[in-house]
Coordinates of C-alpha atoms (C1' of nucleotides) in Angstrom, one line a residue:
Chain O
M1287 CA -1.5 29.8 -7.8
T1288 CA -0.6 27.5 -4.9
L1289 CA 2.0 24.9 -5.5
V1290 CA 2.4 21.4 -4.2
L1291 CA 5.7 19.7 -3.5
F1292 CA 5.7 16.0 -3.6
I1293 CA 8.6 14.1 -2.1
D1294 CA 9.4 10.4 -2.5
M1295 CA 12.4 8.8 -0.8
D1296 CA 14.6 6.9 -3.3
Y1297 CA 14.6 3.1 -2.9
F1298 CA 13.6 3.7 0.7
Y1299 CA 14.2 0.4 2.5
A1300 CA 17.4 -0.3 0.7
A1301 CA 18.6 3.2 1.3
C1302 CA 17.9 2.9 5.0
E1303 CA 20.0 -0.3 5.0
E1304 CA 22.8 1.6 3.2
A1305 CA 22.6 4.4 5.8
R1306 CA 23.3 2.0 8.6
H1307 CA 25.7 -0.3 6.6
P1308 CA 27.7 2.2 4.6
E1309 CA 30.1 -0.5 3.5
V1310 CA 27.5 -1.9 1.1
K1311 CA 27.1 1.3 -0.9
G1312 CA 27.9 0.8 -4.5
K1313 CA 26.9 -2.9 -4.5
P1314 CA 23.6 -4.3 -5.5
V1315 CA 21.4 -4.2 -2.4
V1316 CA 18.1 -6.0 -2.0
V1317 CA 15.6 -5.8 0.8
G1318 CA 13.3 -8.8 0.7
T1319 CA 10.4 -10.1 2.6
A1320 CA 11.8 -12.8 4.8
P1321 CA 9.7 -15.8 5.7
P1322 CA 11.4 -17.4 8.7
N1323 CA 14.5 -19.5 7.9
D1324 CA 14.2 -19.3 4.2
K1325 CA 14.9 -16.0 2.5
L1326 CA 14.7 -17.6 -0.9
R1327 CA 11.0 -18.1 -0.5
G1328 CA 10.3 -14.4 -0.3
V1329 CA 10.2 -11.6 -2.9
V1330 CA 12.1 -8.4 -3.4
Q1331 CA 10.5 -5.4 -1.6
T1332 CA 12.9 -2.7 -2.7
C1333 CA 16.4 -2.7 -4.2
N1334 CA 18.9 0.0 -5.0
Y1335 CA 19.8 1.2 -8.4
E1336 CA 22.8 -1.0 -8.7
A1337 CA 20.5 -4.0 -8.4
R1338 CA 17.9 -2.5 -10.8
K1339 CA 20.6 -2.2 -13.4
L1340 CA 20.8 -6.0 -13.3
G1341 CA 17.1 -6.3 -13.9
I1342 CA 16.1 -6.8 -10.3
H1343 CA 12.8 -5.2 -9.3
S1344 CA 10.1 -5.1 -6.6
A1345 CA 7.9 -8.2 -6.3
M1346 CA 10.5 -10.4 -8.1
P1347 CA 11.1 -13.7 -6.3
T1348 CA 14.2 -13.4 -4.2
S1349 CA 15.4 -16.7 -5.7
Q1350 CA 15.3 -15.1 -9.1
A1351 CA 17.2 -12.0 -7.9
F1352 CA 20.0 -14.3 -6.7
K1353 CA 20.1 -15.9 -10.1
L1354 CA 20.9 -12.5 -11.6
D1355 CA 23.6 -11.9 -9.1
K1356 CA 24.7 -14.5 -6.6
N1357 CA 26.8 -12.0 -4.8
L1358 CA 24.1 -9.4 -4.1
V1359 CA 23.7 -7.9 -0.6
Y1360 CA 20.5 -9.1 1.0
F1361 CA 18.6 -7.8 4.0
G1362 CA 15.4 -9.2 5.5
D1363 CA 13.0 -6.3 5.9
D1364 CA 12.9 -4.5 9.2
Y1365 CA 9.8 -2.4 9.2
K1366 CA 10.4 -1.1 12.7
Y1367 CA 13.6 0.6 11.7
Y1368 CA 12.2 1.9 8.4
G1369 CA 9.2 3.3 10.3
E1370 CA 11.5 5.1 12.7
M1371 CA 13.5 6.6 9.8
S1372 CA 10.3 7.6 8.2
E1373 CA 9.0 9.4 11.3
K1374 CA 12.3 11.4 11.5
V1375 CA 12.0 12.4 7.8
M1376 CA 8.4 13.4 8.2
A1377 CA 9.1 15.5 11.3
L1378 CA 11.8 17.3 9.4
L1379 CA 9.4 18.1 6.6
K1380 CA 6.7 19.3 8.9
A1381 CA 9.2 21.7 10.5
Y1382 CA 9.2 23.7 7.3
G1383 CA 5.8 24.9 8.4
H1384 CA 3.6 24.0 5.4
R1385 CA 0.5 21.9 5.5
T1386 CA 2.0 18.4 5.2
E1387 CA 0.4 15.2 4.2
V1388 CA 2.1 11.9 5.0
V1389 CA 1.1 9.8 2.0
S1390 CA 2.9 6.6 2.8
I1391 CA 6.0 5.4 4.7
D1392 CA 8.3 7.1 2.2
E1393 CA 6.1 9.8 0.5
A1394 CA 4.7 13.1 1.5
A1395 CA 3.1 16.2 0.0
L1396 CA 3.5 19.8 1.1
D1397 CA 1.2 22.6 0.2
L1398 CA 3.7 25.4 -0.5
G1399 CA 1.0 28.1 -0.9
E1400 CA 1.8 31.1 -3.1
M1401 CA 5.6 31.2 -3.1
G1402 CA 6.1 30.9 -6.9
Y1403 CA 8.3 28.5 -8.8
D1404 CA 11.6 30.0 -7.7
G1405 CA 10.6 30.0 -4.1
A1406 CA 9.4 26.4 -4.4
R1407 CA 12.7 25.3 -6.1
G1408 CA 14.7 26.9 -3.2
Q1409 CA 12.6 25.1 -0.6
A1410 CA 13.0 21.8 -2.4
E1411 CA 16.7 22.1 -2.6
A1412 CA 16.9 22.9 1.1
I1413 CA 14.8 19.9 1.9
K1414 CA 16.9 17.5 -0.2
K1415 CA 20.1 18.8 1.3
E1416 CA 18.9 18.6 4.9
I1417 CA 17.6 15.0 4.5
M1418 CA 20.9 13.9 3.0
A1419 CA 23.0 15.6 5.6
K1420 CA 21.0 14.4 8.6
F1421 CA 20.0 10.9 7.6
G1422 CA 22.2 10.0 4.6
L1423 CA 19.0 9.4 2.5
P1424 CA 18.5 10.4 -1.1
C1425 CA 15.1 11.6 -2.3
T1426 CA 13.3 13.0 -5.3
I1427 CA 11.0 16.0 -5.4
G1428 CA 8.3 17.0 -7.9
I1429 CA 6.6 20.3 -7.9
S1430 CA 3.4 21.3 -9.7
T1431 CA 0.0 22.9 -9.3
G1432 CA -1.6 19.8 -7.9
K1433 CA -0.7 16.8 -5.7
I1434 CA -1.1 14.2 -8.4
Y1435 CA 0.9 16.2 -11.1
A1436 CA 3.6 16.8 -8.5
K1437 CA 3.8 13.1 -7.9
M1438 CA 4.0 12.3 -11.6
M1439 CA 6.8 14.8 -12.0
C1440 CA 8.5 13.3 -9.0
D1441 CA 8.3 9.8 -10.4
E1442 CA 9.8 11.1 -13.6
S1443 CA 12.7 12.8 -11.9
K1444 CA 14.1 9.8 -10.0
P1445 CA 16.5 9.1 -8.6
N1446 CA 17.9 12.0 -6.6
G1447 CA 16.1 14.5 -8.7
L1448 CA 14.1 17.7 -8.6
G1449 CA 11.5 18.4 -11.2
I1450 CA 9.1 21.3 -11.7
I1451 CA 6.2 21.3 -14.1
E1452 CA 4.7 24.8 -14.6
E1453 CA 1.1 25.3 -15.3
K1454 CA 1.7 26.5 -18.8
D1455 CA 3.5 23.2 -19.7
L1456 CA 1.0 20.9 -18.0
K1457 CA -1.0 19.9 -21.0
A1458 CA 2.0 19.0 -23.0
F1459 CA 3.5 17.2 -20.1
L1460 CA 0.4 15.0 -19.7
K1461 CA -0.3 14.4 -23.3
G1462 CA 2.0 11.6 -24.3
K1463 CA 2.0 9.8 -20.9
D1464 CA 0.7 6.3 -20.5
V1465 CA -2.5 6.2 -18.5
I1466 CA -0.8 3.7 -16.1
R1467 CA 1.2 6.7 -14.8
I1468 CA -1.9 8.1 -13.1
L1469 CA -2.2 7.5 -9.4
G1470 CA -4.7 4.7 -8.8
V1471 CA -4.5 3.3 -12.3
G1472 CA -2.7 0.0 -12.1
K1473 CA -2.5 -2.8 -14.7
K1474 CA -6.1 -3.9 -14.5
T1475 CA -7.5 -0.4 -15.0
A1476 CA -5.0 0.4 -17.7
D1477 CA -6.0 -2.7 -19.6
R1478 CA -9.6 -1.7 -19.5
L1479 CA -8.8 1.8 -20.7
N1480 CA -6.6 0.3 -23.4
A1481 CA -9.5 -1.9 -24.5
M1482 CA -11.5 1.3 -25.0
G1483 CA -8.8 2.7 -27.2
I1484 CA -7.3 4.9 -24.6
D1485 CA -3.6 4.4 -24.0
T1486 CA -2.3 7.9 -23.3
I1487 CA -3.5 10.7 -21.0
G1488 CA -3.9 12.9 -24.1
K1489 CA -6.5 10.4 -25.5
L1490 CA -8.1 10.2 -22.0
A1491 CA -8.5 14.0 -22.1
K1492 CA -10.5 13.7 -25.4
A1493 CA -12.6 10.8 -24.3
D1494 CA -16.3 11.1 -23.6
P1495 CA -16.6 11.8 -19.9
N1496 CA -20.0 10.1 -19.7
V1497 CA -18.5 6.9 -21.1
L1498 CA -15.7 7.1 -18.5
I1499 CA -18.3 7.6 -15.7
D1500 CA -20.4 4.7 -16.9
N1501 CA -17.3 2.4 -16.8
F1502 CA -15.5 3.6 -13.7
G1503 CA -18.0 5.5 -11.7
I1504 CA -16.8 8.5 -9.8
F1505 CA -13.2 7.5 -10.5
G1506 CA -14.0 8.0 -14.2
K1507 CA -14.9 11.6 -13.6
E1508 CA -11.7 12.2 -11.8
L1509 CA -9.7 10.6 -14.5
Y1510 CA -11.3 12.9 -17.1
Q1511 CA -10.6 16.0 -15.0
L1512 CA -7.1 15.0 -14.3
A1513 CA -6.3 14.4 -17.9
N1514 CA -7.6 17.9 -18.6
G1515 CA -5.3 19.7 -16.2
I1516 CA -7.8 19.8 -13.2
D1517 CA -6.3 18.3 -10.1
T1518 CA -8.9 18.4 -7.4
S1519 CA -6.8 16.5 -4.9
R1520 CA -6.0 18.4 -1.8
V1521 CA -3.0 18.2 0.6
E1522 CA -4.6 16.9 3.8
D1523 CA -2.6 17.4 7.0
K1524 CA -4.1 14.4 8.7
Y1525 CA -3.2 10.8 8.0
T1526 CA -5.8 8.3 9.0
I1527 CA -5.0 4.7 9.5
L1528 CA -7.9 2.6 8.5
S1529 CA -6.6 -0.8 9.4
I1530 CA -3.5 -2.6 10.8
G1531 CA -2.7 -6.2 9.8
R1532 CA 0.1 -8.7 9.9
E1533 CA 0.4 -11.8 7.8
R1534 CA 3.1 -14.4 7.3
T1535 CA 3.9 -17.4 5.3
L1536 CA 4.2 -20.6 7.3
Q1537 CA 7.5 -22.5 7.3
K1538 CA 5.7 -25.4 5.7
E1539 CA 2.2 -25.7 4.3
T1540 CA -0.2 -27.3 6.7
T1541 CA -3.8 -28.4 7.5
D1542 CA -3.0 -28.5 11.2
M1543 CA -5.1 -26.0 13.2
K1544 CA -2.5 -26.0 16.0
V1545 CA 0.2 -24.6 13.7
V1546 CA -2.3 -22.0 12.4
E1547 CA -3.3 -21.1 15.9
S1548 CA 0.2 -20.4 17.1
M1549 CA 0.9 -18.2 14.1
I1550 CA -2.3 -16.3 14.6
K1551 CA -1.3 -15.6 18.2
E1552 CA 2.1 -14.3 17.1
L1553 CA 0.6 -12.1 14.5
A1554 CA -2.1 -10.8 16.8
K1555 CA 0.6 -9.7 19.2
E1556 CA 2.4 -7.8 16.5
A1557 CA -0.7 -6.2 15.3
I1558 CA -1.6 -5.0 18.8
E1559 CA 1.9 -3.7 19.3
E1560 CA 1.4 -1.5 16.3
L1561 CA -2.1 -0.5 17.5
N1562 CA -0.7 0.6 20.8
R1563 CA 2.1 2.5 19.1
Q1564 CA -0.6 4.4 17.2
H1565 CA -2.8 4.9 20.2
L1566 CA -5.8 3.4 18.6
W1567 CA -8.7 1.1 19.5
F1568 CA -10.3 -1.4 17.2
K1569 CA -13.8 -2.7 16.7
G1570 CA -13.5 -5.0 13.7
I1571 CA -11.2 -7.9 13.0
S1572 CA -10.5 -10.1 9.9
V1573 CA -8.5 -13.2 9.3
K1574 CA -7.1 -14.6 6.1
A1575 CA -5.9 -18.0 5.0
K1576 CA -4.0 -18.3 1.7
Y1577 CA -4.0 -21.8 0.3
T1578 CA -1.3 -23.6 -1.8
D1579 CA -3.1 -22.7 -5.0
F1580 CA -2.6 -19.0 -4.0
T1581 CA -6.3 -18.3 -3.6
D1582 CA -7.3 -16.9 -0.3
K1583 CA -10.3 -16.6 2.0
I1584 CA -11.1 -13.9 4.5
K1585 CA -13.4 -13.9 7.5
N1586 CA -14.5 -10.7 9.2
K1587 CA -16.2 -9.8 12.4
Q1588 CA -17.4 -6.6 14.0
F1589 CA -17.6 -6.1 17.8
N1590 CA -20.1 -3.8 19.5
N1591 CA -17.4 -1.9 21.4
Y1592 CA -14.0 -0.6 20.9
T1593 CA -11.2 -2.5 22.5
D1594 CA -7.4 -2.9 22.6
S1595 CA -7.4 -6.4 24.1
L1596 CA -4.9 -8.8 22.8
D1597 CA -6.7 -11.7 24.4
L1598 CA -9.9 -10.8 22.6
L1599 CA -8.2 -10.5 19.3
T1600 CA -6.4 -13.8 19.7
T1601 CA -9.4 -15.8 20.8
E1602 CA -11.8 -14.3 18.3
G1603 CA -9.1 -14.6 15.6
V1604 CA -8.6 -18.2 16.2
K1605 CA -12.4 -18.8 16.2
L1606 CA -12.8 -16.9 13.0
I1607 CA -10.1 -18.7 11.1
R1608 CA -11.2 -22.2 12.2
P1609 CA -13.7 -22.8 9.4
L1610 CA -11.0 -21.8 6.8
I1611 CA -8.7 -24.6 7.9
T1612 CA -10.0 -27.7 6.2
D1613 CA -8.2 -30.4 4.3
R1614 CA -6.9 -27.8 1.9
A1615 CA -3.3 -27.0 2.7
V1616 CA -2.6 -23.5 3.9
R1617 CA 0.6 -21.7 3.2
K1618 CA 0.0 -18.3 4.8
V1619 CA -2.3 -16.8 7.4
G1620 CA -3.0 -13.2 8.5
I1621 CA -4.9 -11.1 11.0
R1622 CA -6.1 -7.5 10.7
V1623 CA -7.8 -5.0 13.0
S1624 CA -10.1 -2.4 11.5
S1625 CA -12.8 0.2 12.4
L1626 CA -10.2 2.0 14.3
A1627 CA -10.7 5.0 16.7
K1628 CA -8.3 7.3 18.5
R1629 CA -7.9 6.5 22.1
E1630 CA -7.8 10.0 23.5
G1631 CA -11.0 11.6 24.7
Q1632 CA -13.1 8.6 24.2
K1633 CA -14.3 6.1 26.7
K1634 CA -13.8 2.5 26.1
L1635 CA -16.9 0.5 26.7
S1636 CA -16.6 -3.1 27.8
Chain Z
dC864 C1' -33.1 3.2 1.5
dA865 C1' -29.0 4.4 3.6
dA866 C1' -25.5 2.6 6.7
dT867 C1' -23.0 -1.2 7.9
dC868 C1' -21.1 -5.9 7.2
dG869 C1' -18.5 -9.5 5.0
dC870 C1' -15.6 -10.5 1.6
dT871 C1' -13.0 -9.8 -2.9
dT872 C1' -10.2 -7.1 -5.8
dC873 C1' -6.7 -4.0 -6.7
dA874 C1' -2.5 -1.2 -6.1
dC875 C1' 2.0 -0.7 -4.6
dT876 C1' 6.7 -1.6 -2.5
Chain P
dC718 C1' 10.1 -20.2 -24.9
dT719 C1' 4.7 -16.8 -21.2
dA720 C1' 5.1 -21.0 -16.9
dA721 C1' 6.5 -20.5 -12.8
dC722 C1' 8.5 -17.8 -9.7
dG723 C1' 4.9 -15.9 -5.5
dA724 C1' 5.6 -11.4 0.5
dG725 C1' 3.4 -8.2 2.8
dT726 C1' 0.6 -4.0 3.7
dG727 C1' -3.4 -1.5 3.0
dA728 C1' -7.4 0.8 0.7
dA729 C1' -11.3 0.5 -2.5
dG730 C1' -15.1 -1.8 -4.4
dC731 C1' -19.4 -4.2 -4.1
dG732 C1' -23.3 -7.2 -3.2
dA733 C1' -25.9 -8.6 0.8
dT734 C1' -27.9 -7.6 5.1
dT735 C1' -30.1 -4.8 8.4
dG736 C1' -32.4 -1.2 11.0

DNA sequence: CAATCGCTTCACT
DNA sequence: CTAACGAGTGAAGCGATTG
């Protein structure tokens, strides 16, 4: 029986800030999205456990967080730094020699193979210790027979934990859990399941698989299998980026194409920087305008050839977004490149 | 009729 | 008090279009 180890960094962005500002440890720390010049207009990205105790959580408006504690420590997000820390952690994990999947900036899965539960525990303890010693970052690890179960166990063991769920205990482990705990099931899907009378994974396991498939397609089948102890997910050693985008709230809502244009230029530059860092080309672009009523509109375009040209992205981006800028006031704009390809070994046509 | 396109919806931090 | 607070990143889903 091969085992999967799932690791999730605890309150990652806030922990990164604590690592480089040790003096704030023990205080409530919030990392927020930071629209230029007005942090109160953003929302909380991540916060440490001291802040959570006060009721602060992800996606809460920063203004509201300050109402709960006017003395909290606030940092505007710094993706570049978090990305660097993430890369260091991932490199450390890969050095253990197992097939390793980078799931997100702060999560990874390792296929431990046939080392047994005791071996897996030893490995997990070593990893936790090394990450703390080298980077000062806490993390939580879950271990089970499949990636998704390992992740669920990980979620359950936070913070700074280590949880193992053995195969013989799997059914009992899953039975009472809310369906929303399943990876890929958010509020909307959970509501639909609830409406069908399914609120726990135990009930999901007993549901009619055909009804699930009718309602959710292929995902319905996966849900059914998962609820019954079959985790078909695999630990993949490659991590494919499908798109890279940047979006930002304007300082002030506007109908002025000039303002939108200069923001698009700025965002295009940032997106290309990331594209270059990842050594990719793009073939598709999309732009987005979000209006004051919080609805948004997106425009896409595909090119015939791959490119990495900032000029092209900027000019085409501006052209694409023009029809979205009308007399409706816009509060946020964004640009994204997609249909990506690795640079090496391929010839750029132009 | 399958692949691709253009756009919306959803999940998550 | 369930209205108003409301960022950013990215993938998945899906109907329309096209070769």
